[in-house]
Short mmCIF file of C-alpha atoms (C1' of nucleotides) in Angstrom, two decimals:
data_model
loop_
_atom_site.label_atom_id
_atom_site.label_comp_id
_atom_site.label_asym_id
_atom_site.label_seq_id
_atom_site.Cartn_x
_atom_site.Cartn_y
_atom_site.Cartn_z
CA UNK A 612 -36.95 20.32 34.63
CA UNK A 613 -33.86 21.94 35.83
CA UNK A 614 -32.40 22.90 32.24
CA UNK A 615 -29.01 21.24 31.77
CA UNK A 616 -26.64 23.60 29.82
CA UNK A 617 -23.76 21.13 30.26
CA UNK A 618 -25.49 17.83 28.81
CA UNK A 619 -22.96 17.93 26.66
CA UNK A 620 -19.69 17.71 29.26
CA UNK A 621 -22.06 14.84 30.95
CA UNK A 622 -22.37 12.88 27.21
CA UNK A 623 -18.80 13.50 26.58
CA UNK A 624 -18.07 11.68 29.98
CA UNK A 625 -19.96 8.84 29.24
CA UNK A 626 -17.51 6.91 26.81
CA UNK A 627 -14.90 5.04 28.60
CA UNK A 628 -12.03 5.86 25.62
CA UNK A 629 -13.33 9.49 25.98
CA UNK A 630 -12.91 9.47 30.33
CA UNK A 631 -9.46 7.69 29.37
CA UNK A 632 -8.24 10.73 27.48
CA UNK A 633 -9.49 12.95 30.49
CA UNK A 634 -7.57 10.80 33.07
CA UNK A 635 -4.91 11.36 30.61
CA UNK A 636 -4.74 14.71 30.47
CA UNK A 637 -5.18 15.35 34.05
CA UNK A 638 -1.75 14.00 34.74
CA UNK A 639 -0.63 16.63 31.83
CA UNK A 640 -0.93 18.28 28.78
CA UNK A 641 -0.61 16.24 25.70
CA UNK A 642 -0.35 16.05 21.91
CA UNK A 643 -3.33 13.99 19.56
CA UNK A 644 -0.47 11.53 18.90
CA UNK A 645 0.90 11.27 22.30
CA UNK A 646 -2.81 10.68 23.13
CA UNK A 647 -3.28 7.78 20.22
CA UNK A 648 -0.01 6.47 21.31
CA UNK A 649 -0.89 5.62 24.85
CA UNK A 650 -4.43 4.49 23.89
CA UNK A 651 -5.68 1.21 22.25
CA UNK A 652 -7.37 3.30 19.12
CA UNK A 653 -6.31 4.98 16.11
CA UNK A 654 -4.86 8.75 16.18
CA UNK A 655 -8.21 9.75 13.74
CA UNK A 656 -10.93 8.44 16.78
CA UNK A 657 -8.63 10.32 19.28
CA UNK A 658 -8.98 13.55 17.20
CA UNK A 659 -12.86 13.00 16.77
CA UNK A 660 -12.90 12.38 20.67
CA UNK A 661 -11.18 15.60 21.41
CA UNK A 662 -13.28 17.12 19.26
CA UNK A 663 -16.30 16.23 21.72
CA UNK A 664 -14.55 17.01 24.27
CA UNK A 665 -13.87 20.63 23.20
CA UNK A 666 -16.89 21.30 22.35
CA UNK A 667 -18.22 20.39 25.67
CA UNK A 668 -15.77 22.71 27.38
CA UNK A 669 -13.74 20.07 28.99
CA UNK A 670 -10.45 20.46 27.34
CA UNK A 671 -8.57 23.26 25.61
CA UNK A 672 -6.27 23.09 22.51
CA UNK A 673 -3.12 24.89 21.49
CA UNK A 674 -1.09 25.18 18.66
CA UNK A 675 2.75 24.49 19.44
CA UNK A 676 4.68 23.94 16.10
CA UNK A 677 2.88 21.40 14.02
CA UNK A 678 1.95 19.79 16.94
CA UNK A 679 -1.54 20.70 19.00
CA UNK A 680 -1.21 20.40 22.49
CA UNK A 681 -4.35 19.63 24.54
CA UNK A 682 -5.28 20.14 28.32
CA UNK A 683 -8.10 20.33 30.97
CA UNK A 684 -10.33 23.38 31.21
CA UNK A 685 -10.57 23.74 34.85
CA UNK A 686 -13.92 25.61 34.33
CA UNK A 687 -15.36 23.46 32.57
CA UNK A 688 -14.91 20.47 34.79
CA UNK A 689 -15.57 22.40 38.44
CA UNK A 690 -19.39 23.09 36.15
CA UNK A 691 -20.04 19.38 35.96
CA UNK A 692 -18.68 18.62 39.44
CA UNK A 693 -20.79 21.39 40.76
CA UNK A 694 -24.04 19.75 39.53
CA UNK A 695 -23.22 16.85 41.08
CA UNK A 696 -22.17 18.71 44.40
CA UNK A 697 -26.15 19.77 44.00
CA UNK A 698 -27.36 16.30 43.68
CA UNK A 699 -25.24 15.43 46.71
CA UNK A 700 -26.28 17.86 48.46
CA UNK A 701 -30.33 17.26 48.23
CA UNK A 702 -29.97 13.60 48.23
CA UNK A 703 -28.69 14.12 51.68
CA UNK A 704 -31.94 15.63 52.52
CA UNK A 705 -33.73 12.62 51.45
CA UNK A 706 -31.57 10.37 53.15
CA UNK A 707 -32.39 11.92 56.35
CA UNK A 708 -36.19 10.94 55.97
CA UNK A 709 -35.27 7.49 55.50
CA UNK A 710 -33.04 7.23 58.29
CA UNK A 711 -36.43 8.67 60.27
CA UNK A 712 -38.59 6.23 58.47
CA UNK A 713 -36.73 2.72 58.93
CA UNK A 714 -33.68 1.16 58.72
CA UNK A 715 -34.80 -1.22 56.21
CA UNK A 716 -32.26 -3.28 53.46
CA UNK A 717 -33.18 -3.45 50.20
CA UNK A 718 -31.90 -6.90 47.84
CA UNK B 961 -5.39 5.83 35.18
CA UNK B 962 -6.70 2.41 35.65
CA UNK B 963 -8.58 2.92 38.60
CA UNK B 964 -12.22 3.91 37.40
CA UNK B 965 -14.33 1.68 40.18
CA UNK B 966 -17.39 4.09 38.75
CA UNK B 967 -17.28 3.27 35.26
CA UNK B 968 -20.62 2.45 35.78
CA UNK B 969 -21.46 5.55 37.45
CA UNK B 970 -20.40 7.46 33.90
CA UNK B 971 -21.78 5.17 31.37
CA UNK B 972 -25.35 5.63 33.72
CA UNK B 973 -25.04 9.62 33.86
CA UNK B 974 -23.99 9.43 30.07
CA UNK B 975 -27.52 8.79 29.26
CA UNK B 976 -29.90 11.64 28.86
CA UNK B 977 -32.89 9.85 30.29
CA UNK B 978 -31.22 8.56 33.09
CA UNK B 979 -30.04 12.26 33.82
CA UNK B 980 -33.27 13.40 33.90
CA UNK B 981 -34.68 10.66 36.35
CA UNK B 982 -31.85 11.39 38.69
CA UNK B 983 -32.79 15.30 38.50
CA UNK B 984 -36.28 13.95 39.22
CA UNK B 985 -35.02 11.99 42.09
CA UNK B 986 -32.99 14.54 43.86
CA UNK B 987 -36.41 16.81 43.71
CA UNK B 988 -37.90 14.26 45.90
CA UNK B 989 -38.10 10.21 45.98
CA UNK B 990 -40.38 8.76 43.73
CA UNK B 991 -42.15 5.21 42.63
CA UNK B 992 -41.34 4.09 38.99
CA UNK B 993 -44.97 4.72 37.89
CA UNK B 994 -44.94 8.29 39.17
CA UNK B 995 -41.13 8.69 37.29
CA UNK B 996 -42.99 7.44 33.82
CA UNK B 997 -45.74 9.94 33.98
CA UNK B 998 -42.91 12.61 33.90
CA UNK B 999 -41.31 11.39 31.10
CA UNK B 1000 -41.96 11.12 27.66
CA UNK B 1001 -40.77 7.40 27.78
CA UNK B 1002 -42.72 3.91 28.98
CA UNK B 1003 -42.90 2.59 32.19
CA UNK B 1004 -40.61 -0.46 31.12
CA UNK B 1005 -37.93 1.72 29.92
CA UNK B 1006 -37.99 3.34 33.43
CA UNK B 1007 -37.46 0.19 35.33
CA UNK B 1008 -34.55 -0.63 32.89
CA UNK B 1009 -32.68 2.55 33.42
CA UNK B 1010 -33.25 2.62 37.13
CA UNK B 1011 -31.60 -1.01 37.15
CA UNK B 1012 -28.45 0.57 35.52
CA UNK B 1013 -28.71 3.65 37.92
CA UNK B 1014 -28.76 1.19 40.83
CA UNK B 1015 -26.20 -1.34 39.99
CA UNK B 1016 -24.41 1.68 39.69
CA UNK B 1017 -24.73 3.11 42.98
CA UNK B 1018 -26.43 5.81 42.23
CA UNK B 1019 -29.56 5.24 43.65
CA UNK B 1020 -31.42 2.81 46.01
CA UNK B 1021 -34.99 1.04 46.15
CA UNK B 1022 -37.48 0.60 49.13
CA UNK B 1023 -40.20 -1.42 49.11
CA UNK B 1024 -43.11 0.61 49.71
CA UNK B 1025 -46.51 -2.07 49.68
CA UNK B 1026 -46.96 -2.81 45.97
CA UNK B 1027 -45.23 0.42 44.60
CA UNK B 1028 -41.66 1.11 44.43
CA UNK B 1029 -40.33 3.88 45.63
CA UNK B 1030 -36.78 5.29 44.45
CA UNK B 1031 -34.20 8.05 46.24
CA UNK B 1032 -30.68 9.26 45.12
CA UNK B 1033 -28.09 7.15 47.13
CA UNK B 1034 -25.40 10.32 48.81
CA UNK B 1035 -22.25 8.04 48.61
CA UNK B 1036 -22.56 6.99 44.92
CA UNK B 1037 -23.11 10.64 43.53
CA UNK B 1038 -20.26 11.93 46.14
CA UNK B 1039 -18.08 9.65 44.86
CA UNK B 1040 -17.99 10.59 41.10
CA UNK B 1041 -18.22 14.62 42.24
CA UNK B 1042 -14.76 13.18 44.17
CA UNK B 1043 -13.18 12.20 40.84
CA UNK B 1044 -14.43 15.28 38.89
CA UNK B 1045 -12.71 17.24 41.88
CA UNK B 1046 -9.73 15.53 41.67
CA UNK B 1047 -9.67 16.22 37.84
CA UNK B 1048 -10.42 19.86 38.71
CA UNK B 1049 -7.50 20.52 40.91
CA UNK B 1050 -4.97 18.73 38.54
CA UNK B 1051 -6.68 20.92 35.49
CA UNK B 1052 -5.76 23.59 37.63
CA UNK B 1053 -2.04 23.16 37.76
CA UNK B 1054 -1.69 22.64 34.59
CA UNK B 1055 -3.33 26.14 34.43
CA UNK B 1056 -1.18 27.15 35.76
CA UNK B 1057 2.42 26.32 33.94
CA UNK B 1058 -0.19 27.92 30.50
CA UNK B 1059 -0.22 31.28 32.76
CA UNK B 1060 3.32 31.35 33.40
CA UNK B 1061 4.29 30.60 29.99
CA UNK B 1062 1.91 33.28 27.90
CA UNK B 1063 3.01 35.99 30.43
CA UNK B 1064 6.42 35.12 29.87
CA UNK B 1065 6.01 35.49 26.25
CA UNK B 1066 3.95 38.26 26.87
CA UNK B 1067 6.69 40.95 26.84
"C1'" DC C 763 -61.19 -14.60 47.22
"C1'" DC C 764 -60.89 -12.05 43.28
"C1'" DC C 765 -58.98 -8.50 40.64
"C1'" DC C 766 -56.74 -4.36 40.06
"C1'" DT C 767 -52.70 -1.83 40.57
"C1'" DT C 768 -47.75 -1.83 40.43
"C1'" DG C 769 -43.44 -3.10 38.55
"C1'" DG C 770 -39.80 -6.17 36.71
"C1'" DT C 771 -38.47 -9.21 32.57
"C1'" DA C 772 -38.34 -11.00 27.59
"C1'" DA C 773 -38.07 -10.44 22.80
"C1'" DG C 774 -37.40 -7.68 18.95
"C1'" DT C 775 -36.58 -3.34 16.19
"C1'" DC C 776 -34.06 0.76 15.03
"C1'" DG C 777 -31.02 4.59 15.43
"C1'" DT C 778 -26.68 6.18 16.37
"C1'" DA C 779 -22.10 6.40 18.31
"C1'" DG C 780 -17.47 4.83 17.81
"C1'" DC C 781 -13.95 2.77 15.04
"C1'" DT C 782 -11.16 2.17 10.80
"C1'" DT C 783 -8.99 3.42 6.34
"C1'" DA C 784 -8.13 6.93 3.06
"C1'" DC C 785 -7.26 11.60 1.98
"C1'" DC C 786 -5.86 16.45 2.42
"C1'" DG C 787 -4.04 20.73 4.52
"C1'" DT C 788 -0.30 22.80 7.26
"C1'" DT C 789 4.07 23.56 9.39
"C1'" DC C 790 8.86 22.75 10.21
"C1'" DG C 791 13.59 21.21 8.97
"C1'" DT C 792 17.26 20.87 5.66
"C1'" DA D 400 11.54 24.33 -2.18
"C1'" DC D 401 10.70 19.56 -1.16
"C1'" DG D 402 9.65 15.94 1.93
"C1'" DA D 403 8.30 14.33 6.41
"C1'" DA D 404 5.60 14.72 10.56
"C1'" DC D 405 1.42 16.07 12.72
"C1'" DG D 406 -3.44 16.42 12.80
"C1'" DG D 407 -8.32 17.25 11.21
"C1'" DT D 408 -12.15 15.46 8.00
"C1'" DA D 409 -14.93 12.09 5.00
"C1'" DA D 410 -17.00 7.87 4.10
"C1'" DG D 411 -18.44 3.57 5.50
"C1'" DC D 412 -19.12 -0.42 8.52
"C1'" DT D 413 -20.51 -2.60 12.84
"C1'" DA D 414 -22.11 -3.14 17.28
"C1'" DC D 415 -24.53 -1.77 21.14
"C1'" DG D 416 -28.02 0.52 23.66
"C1'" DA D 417 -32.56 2.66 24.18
"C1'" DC D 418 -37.25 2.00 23.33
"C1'" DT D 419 -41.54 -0.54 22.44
"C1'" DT D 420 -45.14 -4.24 23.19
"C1'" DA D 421 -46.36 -8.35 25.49
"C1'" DC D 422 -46.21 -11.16 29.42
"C1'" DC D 423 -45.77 -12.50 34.28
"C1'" DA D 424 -45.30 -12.07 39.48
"C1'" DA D 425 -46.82 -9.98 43.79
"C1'" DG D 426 -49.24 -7.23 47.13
"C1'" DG D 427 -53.61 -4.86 48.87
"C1'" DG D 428 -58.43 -3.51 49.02
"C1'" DG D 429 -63.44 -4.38 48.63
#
DNA sequence: CCCCTTGGTAAGTCGTAGCTTACCGTTCGT
DNA sequence: ACGAACGGTAAGCTACGACTTACCAAGGGG
């Protein structure tokens, strides 16, 4: 099957507190505590999410003082959006045999 | 950043399995039997992760006499790519303030 | 009319992911 | 140089989710 090199970005998506932090840091770049702060979890679980997240491309880190500011990597999200572009994109073809076949509801 | 409607959408993509049936499915539609003999997992377990990828929008059911057959659903799967590319685009302005800063430094 | 195929549901087990507390390294300010 | 702030890691607990087997409902063909 069509070999997934991004399963991680797509496992990293699918925890809510981890899609929180993205939401996050799509309005802007934050620090781990700023992060914790505006989240219902400890600072430690937001590090260990960020962790995931950086490993699966999705975010970038840099060092600013003692602080460590995080932020989107644009690459790494357009990959994941791209597969799903694909999907789209051949589920439309599929669609179009249906609409040929019937116009049938399901439950 | 409240406004996840697709939290379902995630959590179902965050599951290996039920990234693989959806590959599957934008191949070409398929009955559940047909999905299980692809898949190193039972025919039950196929049912139950095609009820989470359906009550998440992601795909849709047609009766076909006594089999089954399942298809990628366009608007569910375009609606998450919408929300990575919103993601993407705000990832990239933040880009951009990192660009201007290093090459400031830069000299 | 029977039964065989197909598929959804129930009950139960097991692994793992996510959280917390505790601890340690590092960097800045004074 | 010392203390405080910031953040990553370890260890341990708990809960949830993914899978299995067993069972049941429904439709179609001989």
């Amino acid at each position: 099957m069509a070999t997934y090199r991004s399963d991680e970005g797509w496992d990293a998506l699918g925890d809510p507190t981890r899609r929180a932090i993205v939401a996050c840091l799509a309005e802007q770049p934050r620090a781990v505590g700023e992060l914790a702060r505006e989240l219902p979890i400890s600072r430690p679980a937001v590090s260990q999410h960020l962790k995931v997240l950086k490993d699966a491309g999705l975010v970038v880190d840099q060092q600013a003082g003692t602080r460590r500011v995080y932020r989107l990597n644009p690459a790494g999200v357009a990959a994941l959006r791209d597969q799903l572009d694909t999907f789209w994109r051949r589920a439309l073809d599929s669609y179009q045999d249906v609409v040929d076949q019937t116009t049938e509801e399901d439950s």
